[in-house]
Coordinates of C-alpha atoms and ligand atoms in Angstrom, one line a residue:
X1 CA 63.2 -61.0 -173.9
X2 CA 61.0 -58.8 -175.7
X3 CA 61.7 -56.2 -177.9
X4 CA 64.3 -57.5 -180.8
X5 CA 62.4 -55.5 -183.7
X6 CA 62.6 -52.9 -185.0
X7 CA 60.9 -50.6 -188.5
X8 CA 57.6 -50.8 -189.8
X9 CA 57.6 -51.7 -193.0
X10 CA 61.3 -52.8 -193.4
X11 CA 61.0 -54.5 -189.9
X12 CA 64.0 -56.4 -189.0
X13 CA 64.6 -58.5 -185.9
X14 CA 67.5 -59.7 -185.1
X15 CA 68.8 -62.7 -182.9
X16 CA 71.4 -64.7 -181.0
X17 CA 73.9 -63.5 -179.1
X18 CA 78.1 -64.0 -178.9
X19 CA 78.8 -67.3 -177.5
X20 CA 75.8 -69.2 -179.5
X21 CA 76.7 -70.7 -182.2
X22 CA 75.5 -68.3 -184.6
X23 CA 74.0 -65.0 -184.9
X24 CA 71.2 -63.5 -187.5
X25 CA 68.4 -61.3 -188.5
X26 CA 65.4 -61.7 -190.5
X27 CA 63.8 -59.0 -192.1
X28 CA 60.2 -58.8 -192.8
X29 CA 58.3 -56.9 -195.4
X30 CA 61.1 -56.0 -197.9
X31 CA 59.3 -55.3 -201.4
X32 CA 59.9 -58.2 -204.4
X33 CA 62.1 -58.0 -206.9
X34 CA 65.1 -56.1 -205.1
X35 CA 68.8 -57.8 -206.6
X36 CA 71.7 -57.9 -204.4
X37 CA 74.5 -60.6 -204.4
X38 CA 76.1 -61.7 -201.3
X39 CA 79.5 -60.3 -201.9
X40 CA 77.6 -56.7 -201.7
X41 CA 76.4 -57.9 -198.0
X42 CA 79.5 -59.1 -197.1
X43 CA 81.7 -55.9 -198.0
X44 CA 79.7 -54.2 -195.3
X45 CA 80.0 -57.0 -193.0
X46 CA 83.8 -56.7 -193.4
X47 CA 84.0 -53.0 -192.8
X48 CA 82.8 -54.0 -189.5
X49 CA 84.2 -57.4 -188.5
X50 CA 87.0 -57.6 -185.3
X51 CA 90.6 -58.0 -186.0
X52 CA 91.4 -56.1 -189.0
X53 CA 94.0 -53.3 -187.4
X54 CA 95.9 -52.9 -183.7
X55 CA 93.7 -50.3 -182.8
X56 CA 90.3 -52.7 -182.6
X57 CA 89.6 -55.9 -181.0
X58 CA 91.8 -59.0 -181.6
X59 CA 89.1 -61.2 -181.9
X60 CA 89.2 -63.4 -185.0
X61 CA 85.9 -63.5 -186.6
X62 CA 85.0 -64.3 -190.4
X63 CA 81.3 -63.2 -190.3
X64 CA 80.9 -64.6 -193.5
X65 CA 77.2 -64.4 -194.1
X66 CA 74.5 -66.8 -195.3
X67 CA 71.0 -66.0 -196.7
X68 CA 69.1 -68.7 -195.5
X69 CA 65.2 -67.5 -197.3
X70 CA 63.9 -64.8 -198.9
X71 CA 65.5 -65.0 -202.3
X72 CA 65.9 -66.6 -205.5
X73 CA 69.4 -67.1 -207.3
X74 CA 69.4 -65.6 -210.7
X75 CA 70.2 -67.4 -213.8
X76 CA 73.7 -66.0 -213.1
X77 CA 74.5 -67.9 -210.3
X78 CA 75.8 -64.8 -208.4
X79 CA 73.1 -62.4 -207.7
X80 CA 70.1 -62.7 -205.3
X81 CA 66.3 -61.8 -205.7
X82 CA 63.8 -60.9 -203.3
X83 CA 60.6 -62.4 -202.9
X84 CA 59.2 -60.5 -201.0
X85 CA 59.4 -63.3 -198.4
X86 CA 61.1 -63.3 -195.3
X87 CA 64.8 -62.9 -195.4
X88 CA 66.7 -64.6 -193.0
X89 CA 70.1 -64.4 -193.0
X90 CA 73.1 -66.1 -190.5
X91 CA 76.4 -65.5 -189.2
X92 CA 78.1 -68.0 -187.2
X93 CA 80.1 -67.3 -184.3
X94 CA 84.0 -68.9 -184.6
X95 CA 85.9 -67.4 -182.1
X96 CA 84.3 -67.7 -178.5
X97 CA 86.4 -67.6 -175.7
X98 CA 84.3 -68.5 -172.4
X99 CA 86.8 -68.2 -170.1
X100 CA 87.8 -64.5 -170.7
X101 CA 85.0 -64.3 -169.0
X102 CA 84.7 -65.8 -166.0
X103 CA 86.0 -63.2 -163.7
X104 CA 83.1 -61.2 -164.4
X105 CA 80.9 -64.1 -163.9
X106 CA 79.4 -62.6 -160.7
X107 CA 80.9 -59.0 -160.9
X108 CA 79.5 -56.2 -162.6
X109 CA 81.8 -54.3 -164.8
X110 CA 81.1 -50.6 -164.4
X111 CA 79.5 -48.7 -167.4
X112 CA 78.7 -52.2 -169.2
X113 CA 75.2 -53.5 -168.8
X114 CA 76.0 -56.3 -166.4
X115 CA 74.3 -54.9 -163.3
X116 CA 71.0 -53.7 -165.2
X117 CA 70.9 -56.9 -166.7
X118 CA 70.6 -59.0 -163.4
X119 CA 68.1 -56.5 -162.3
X120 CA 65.5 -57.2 -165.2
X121 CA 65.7 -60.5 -166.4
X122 CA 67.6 -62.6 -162.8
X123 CA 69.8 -65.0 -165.5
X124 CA 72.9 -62.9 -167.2
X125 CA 75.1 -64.7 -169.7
X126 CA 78.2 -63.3 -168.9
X127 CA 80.4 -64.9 -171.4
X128 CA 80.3 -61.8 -173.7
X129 CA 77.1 -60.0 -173.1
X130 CA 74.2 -61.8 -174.2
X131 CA 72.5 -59.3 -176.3
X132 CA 74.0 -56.3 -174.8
X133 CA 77.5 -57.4 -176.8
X134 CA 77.9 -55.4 -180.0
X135 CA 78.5 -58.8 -181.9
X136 CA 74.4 -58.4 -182.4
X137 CA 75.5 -55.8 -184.1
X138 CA 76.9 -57.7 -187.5
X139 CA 72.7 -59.0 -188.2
X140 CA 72.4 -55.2 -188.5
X141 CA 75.0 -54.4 -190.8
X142 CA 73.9 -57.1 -192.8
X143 CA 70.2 -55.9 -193.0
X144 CA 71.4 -52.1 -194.0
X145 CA 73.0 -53.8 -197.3
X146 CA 69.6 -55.2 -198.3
X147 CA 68.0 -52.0 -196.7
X148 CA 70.6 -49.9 -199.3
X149 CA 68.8 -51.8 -202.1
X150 CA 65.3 -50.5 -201.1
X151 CA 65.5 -46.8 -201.9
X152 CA 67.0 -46.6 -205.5
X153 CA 69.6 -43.6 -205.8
X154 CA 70.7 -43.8 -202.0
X155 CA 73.9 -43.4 -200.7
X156 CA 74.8 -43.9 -197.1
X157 CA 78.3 -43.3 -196.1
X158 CA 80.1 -42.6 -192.4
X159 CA 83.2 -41.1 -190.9
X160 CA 84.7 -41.0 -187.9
X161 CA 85.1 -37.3 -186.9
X162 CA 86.5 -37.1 -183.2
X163 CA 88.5 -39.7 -181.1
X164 CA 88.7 -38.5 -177.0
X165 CA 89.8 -34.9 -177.7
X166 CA 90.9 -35.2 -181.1
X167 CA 89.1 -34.1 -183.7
X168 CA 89.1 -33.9 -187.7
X169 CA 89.7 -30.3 -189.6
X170 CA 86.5 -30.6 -191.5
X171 CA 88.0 -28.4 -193.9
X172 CA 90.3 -31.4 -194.9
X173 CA 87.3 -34.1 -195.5
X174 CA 87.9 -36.1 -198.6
X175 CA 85.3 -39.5 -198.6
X176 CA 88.1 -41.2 -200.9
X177 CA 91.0 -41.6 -198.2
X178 CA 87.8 -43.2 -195.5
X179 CA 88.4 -46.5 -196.7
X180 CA 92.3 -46.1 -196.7
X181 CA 93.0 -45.7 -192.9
X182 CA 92.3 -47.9 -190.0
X183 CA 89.9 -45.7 -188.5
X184 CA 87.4 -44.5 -191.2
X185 CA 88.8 -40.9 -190.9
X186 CA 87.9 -38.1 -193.7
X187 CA 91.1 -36.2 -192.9
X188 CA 93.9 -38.0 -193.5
X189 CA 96.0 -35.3 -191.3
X190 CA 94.2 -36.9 -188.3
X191 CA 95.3 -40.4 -188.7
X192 CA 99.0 -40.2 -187.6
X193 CA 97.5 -38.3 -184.5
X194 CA 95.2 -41.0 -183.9
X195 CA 97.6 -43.3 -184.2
X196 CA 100.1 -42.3 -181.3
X197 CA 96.9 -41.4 -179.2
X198 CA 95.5 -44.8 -179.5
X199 CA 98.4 -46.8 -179.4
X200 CA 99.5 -44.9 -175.9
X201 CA 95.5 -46.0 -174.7
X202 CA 95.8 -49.4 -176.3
X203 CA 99.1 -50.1 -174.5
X204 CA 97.4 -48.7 -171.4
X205 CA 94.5 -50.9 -171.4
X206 CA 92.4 -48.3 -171.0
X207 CA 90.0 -47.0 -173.8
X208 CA 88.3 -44.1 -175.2
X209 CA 85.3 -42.5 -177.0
X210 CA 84.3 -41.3 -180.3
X211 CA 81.9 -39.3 -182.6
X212 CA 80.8 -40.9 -185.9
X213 CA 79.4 -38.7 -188.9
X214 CA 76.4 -40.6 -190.9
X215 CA 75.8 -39.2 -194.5
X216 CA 72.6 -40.1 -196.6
X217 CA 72.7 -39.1 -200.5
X218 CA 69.9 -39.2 -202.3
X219 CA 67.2 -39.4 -199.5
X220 CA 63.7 -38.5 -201.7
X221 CA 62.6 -35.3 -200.5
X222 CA 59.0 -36.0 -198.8
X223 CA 59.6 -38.9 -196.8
X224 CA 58.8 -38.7 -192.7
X225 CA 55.8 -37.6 -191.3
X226 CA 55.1 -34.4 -188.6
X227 CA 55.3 -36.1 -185.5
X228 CA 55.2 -39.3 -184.4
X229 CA 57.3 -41.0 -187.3
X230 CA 59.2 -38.1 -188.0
X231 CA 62.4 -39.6 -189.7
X232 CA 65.0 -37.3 -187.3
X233 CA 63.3 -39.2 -184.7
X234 CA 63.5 -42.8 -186.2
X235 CA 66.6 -42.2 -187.2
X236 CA 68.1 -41.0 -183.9
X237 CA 66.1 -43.9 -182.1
X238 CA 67.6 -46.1 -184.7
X239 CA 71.6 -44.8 -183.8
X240 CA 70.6 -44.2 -180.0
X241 CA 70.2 -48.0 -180.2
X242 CA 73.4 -48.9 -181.2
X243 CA 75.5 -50.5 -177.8
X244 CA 77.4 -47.6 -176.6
X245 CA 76.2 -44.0 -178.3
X246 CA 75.2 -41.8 -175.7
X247 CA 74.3 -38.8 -177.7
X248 CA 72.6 -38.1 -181.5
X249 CA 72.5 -35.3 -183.1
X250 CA 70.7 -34.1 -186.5
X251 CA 72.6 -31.9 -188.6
X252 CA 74.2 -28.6 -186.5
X253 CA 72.5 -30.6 -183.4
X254 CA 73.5 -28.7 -180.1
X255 CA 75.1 -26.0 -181.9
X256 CA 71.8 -24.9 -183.3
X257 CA 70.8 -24.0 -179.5
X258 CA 73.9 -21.7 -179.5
X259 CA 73.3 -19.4 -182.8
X260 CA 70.7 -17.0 -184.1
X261 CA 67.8 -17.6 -186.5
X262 CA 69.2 -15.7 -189.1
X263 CA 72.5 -17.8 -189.2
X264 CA 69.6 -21.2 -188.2
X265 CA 68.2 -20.2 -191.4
X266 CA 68.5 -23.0 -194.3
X267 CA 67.7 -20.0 -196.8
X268 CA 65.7 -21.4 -200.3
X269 CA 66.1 -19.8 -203.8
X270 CA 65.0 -21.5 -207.5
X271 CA 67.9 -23.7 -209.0
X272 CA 68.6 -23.2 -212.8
X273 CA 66.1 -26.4 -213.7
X274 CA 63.8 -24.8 -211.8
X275 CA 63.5 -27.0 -208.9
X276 CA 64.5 -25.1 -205.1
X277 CA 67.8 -24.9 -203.8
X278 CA 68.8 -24.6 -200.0
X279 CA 71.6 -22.1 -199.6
X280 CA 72.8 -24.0 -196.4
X281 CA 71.8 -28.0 -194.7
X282 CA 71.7 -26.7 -190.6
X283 CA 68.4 -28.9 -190.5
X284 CA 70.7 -32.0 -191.4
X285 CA 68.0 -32.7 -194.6
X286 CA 65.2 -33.1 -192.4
X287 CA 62.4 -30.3 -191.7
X288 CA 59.1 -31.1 -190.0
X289 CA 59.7 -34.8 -189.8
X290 CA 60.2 -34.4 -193.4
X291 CA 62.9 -35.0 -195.9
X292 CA 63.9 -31.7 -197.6
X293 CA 66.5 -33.9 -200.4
X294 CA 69.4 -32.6 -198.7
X295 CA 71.6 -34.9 -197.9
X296 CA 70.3 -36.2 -194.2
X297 CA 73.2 -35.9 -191.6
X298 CA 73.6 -37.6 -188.8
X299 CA 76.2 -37.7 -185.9
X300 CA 76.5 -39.9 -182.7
X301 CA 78.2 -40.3 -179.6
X302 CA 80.1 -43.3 -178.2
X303 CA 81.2 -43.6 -175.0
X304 CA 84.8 -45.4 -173.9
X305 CA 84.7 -49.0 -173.8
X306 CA 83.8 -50.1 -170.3
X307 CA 86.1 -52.9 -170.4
X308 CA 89.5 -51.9 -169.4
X309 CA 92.3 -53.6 -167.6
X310 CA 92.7 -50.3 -164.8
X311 CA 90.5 -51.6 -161.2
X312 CA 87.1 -50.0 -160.8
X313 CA 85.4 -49.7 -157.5
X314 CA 81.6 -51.8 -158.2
X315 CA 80.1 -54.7 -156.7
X316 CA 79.0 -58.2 -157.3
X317 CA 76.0 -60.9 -157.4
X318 CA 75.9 -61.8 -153.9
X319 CA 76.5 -58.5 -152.7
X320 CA 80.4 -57.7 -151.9
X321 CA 82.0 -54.5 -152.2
X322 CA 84.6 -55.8 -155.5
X323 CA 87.6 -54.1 -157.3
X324 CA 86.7 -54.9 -161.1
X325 CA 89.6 -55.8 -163.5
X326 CA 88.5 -56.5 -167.7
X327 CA 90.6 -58.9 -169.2
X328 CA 90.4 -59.9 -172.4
X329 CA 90.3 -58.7 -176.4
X330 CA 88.2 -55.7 -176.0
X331 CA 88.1 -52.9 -178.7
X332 CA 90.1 -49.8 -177.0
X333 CA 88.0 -47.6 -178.7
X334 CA 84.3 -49.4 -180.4
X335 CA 83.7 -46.1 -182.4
X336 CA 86.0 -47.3 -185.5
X337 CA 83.7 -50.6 -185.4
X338 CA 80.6 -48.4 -185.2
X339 CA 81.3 -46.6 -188.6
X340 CA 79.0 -49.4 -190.6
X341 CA 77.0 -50.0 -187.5
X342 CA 75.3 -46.2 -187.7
X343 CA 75.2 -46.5 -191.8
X344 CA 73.0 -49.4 -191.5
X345 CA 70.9 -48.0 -189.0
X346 CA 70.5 -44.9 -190.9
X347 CA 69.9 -47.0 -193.6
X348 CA 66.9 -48.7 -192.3
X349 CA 65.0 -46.1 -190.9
X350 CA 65.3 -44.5 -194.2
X351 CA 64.2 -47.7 -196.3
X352 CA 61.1 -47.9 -194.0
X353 CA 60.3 -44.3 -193.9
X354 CA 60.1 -45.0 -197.9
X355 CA 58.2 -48.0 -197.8
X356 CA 55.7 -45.7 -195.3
X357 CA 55.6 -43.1 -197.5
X358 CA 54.8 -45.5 -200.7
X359 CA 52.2 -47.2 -198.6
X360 CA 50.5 -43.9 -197.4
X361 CA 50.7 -41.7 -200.6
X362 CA 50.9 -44.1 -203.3
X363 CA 53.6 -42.6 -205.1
X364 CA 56.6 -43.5 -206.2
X365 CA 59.2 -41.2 -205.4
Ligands
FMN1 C1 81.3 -52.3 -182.2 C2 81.2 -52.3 -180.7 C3 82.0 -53.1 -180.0 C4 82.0 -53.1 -178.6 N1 82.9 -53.9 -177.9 C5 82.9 -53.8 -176.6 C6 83.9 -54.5 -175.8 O1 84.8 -55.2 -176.4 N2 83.9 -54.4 -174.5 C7 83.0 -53.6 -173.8 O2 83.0 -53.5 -172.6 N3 82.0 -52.9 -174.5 C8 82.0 -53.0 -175.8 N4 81.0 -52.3 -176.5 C9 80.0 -51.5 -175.8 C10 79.0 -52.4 -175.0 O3 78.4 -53.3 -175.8 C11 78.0 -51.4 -174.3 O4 78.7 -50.4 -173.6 C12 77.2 -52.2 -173.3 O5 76.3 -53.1 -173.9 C13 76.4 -51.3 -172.4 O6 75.4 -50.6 -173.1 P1 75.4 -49.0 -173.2 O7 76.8 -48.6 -173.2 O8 74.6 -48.7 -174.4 O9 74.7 -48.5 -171.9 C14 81.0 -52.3 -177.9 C15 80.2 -51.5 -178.7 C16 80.3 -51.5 -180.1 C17 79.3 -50.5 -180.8

């Protein structure tokens, strides 16, 4: 199977699958001399391990993470060093459970990737997913917290914004209460409304979709290029990757096609040091391809989890007509879990668009 890489500069591939014994990534071309200690790597890891509320899967994972190359342990004991080596870096898998699986052994779950997966490659691992499960996922999260590292000043932060029908009163968004909930909400007058939604599709067995907010602070204006690298495009390529988004959008997205160009208009004036000021950010921080140093927004889609306990009309391997029933610890809705998944995407793309940038025009920025 081809294609496991992805960035240019800060080019990470990642590998293994669910029921191996262990899962990882190894990312190529990160610069010397970048310091990061494992408990940093690990904090994201956590944000998005199984397990830690009823409203996401029960699977019992640790993904406790290991850097296996790449670094040097300062004199402190505690904080790594790149070498501007290869990093490799490991997760093992603990809590495999083959035989939730082997109902869909020969049965293709609608909306999951069983069917297309026969189609291409003739062998499918159905305990889990191979590499369509969203446990690859964790190598990725664990890349975006050295990829953090690479741009100094950057912040990348998400949100979850909309779950089914429900959405957030963005006039309520507060980062400080997106840790305190189980769903990474900004409004904190969503989460009880959440909660009796989700718990009514939980009990159900059914699931539900989502739309995640990705914030970058501190993106150094200049970064991109016009057109074939622009860093909208990398960066939606980067979150359109992620196992279940269906739709990105960049800043206002969609609702840009619905307003005028006067209210399209990110209007520019002269800040008091002298530097310009955008009066509004409907370009999500990106213009041309191009980092204005706004901060770059981000949003993505995720579509309901395909697993659900309710029978679905599909078919199987051999060709029979089947009524498809998911057992098993699935997450009713995977948009909670995808909150660090689309940080550490947006995270990459923006490390290598600044490694590009370096390379190309030699500055430091
Ligand atoms: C964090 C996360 C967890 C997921 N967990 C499940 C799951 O438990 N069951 C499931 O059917 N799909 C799950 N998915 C979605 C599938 O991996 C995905 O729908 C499938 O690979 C098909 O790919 P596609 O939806 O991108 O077409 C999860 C996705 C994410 C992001």
């Amino acid at each position: 199977m081809s294609h496991n890489t992805f960035g240019h500069l800060f080019r990470v591939t990642t590998w293994g699958e669910s029921h191996g014994p262990a899962l990882g990534c190894v990312i190529d071309g990160c610069p010397p001399g970048i310091r990061f200690t494992l408990s940093e790597i690990q904090a994201w890891l956590d944000k998005r391990k199984p397990g830690q509320s009823r409203f996401v899967t029960q699977r019992r994972e640790d993904d406790l993470v290991r850097v296996l190359s790449g670094v040097m342990a300062d004199e402190d004991g505690e904080t790594f060093i790149t070498t501007g080596t290869p990093i490799s870096m490991m997760i093992e898998n603990t809590d495999q459970r083959s035989k939730d699986y082997s109902e869909i052994a020969k049965r293709y779950r609608p909306g999951h990737a069983d069917y297309t997966y026969d189609v291409k490659y003739g062998i499918r691992d159905y305990r889990g997913g191979g590499r369509s499960s969203a446990r690859e996922t964790a190598a990725r999260v664990a890349a975006g917290g050295i990829a953090r590292k690479v741009v100094p000043g950057l912040t990348v932060r998400a949100a979850l914004v909309q779950i089914g029908k429900h959405r957030i009163n963005r006039d309520n968004w507060d980062w400080s209460v997106v840790g305190t909930n189980p769903f990474f909400a900004p409004d904190p007058a969503i989460v009880p409304v959440w909660e009796e939604y989700l718990d009514g599709i939980r009990k159900a067995g059914s699931s539900v979709g989502a739309v995640v907010e990705v914030v970058a602070e501190g993106v150094p204006a200049g970064i991109g290029a016009p057109i074939y690298a622009k860093l909208d495009q990398d960066i939606a390529a980067n979150l359109m990757s992620i196992n279940a988004v269906k739709g990105v959008e960049i800043g206002n997205g969609f609702e840009a096609a619905a307003i005028t160009g006067e209210e399209n208009a990110d209007e520019m004036r002269i800040g008091p040091d002298g530097k310009p000021v955008f009066l509004s950010n409907h370009a999500g921080g990106i213009l041309g391809g191009i980092a204005t140093g706004q901060p770059v927004v981000a949003r993505f889609a995720i579509k309901p989890t395909s697993s659900i306990l309710s029978e679905r009309r599909s078919i199987d391997s051999d060709g029979n007509e089947v009524d498809v029933r998911t057992k098993g610890r699935h997450d009713p809705c995977v948009g909670i879990r995808a909150v660090p998944i689309g940080e550490a995407m947006v995270a990459c793309a923006i490390a290598d668009h600044y490694l590009r940038d370096r390379g190309q025009t030699g500055r430091l920025k």
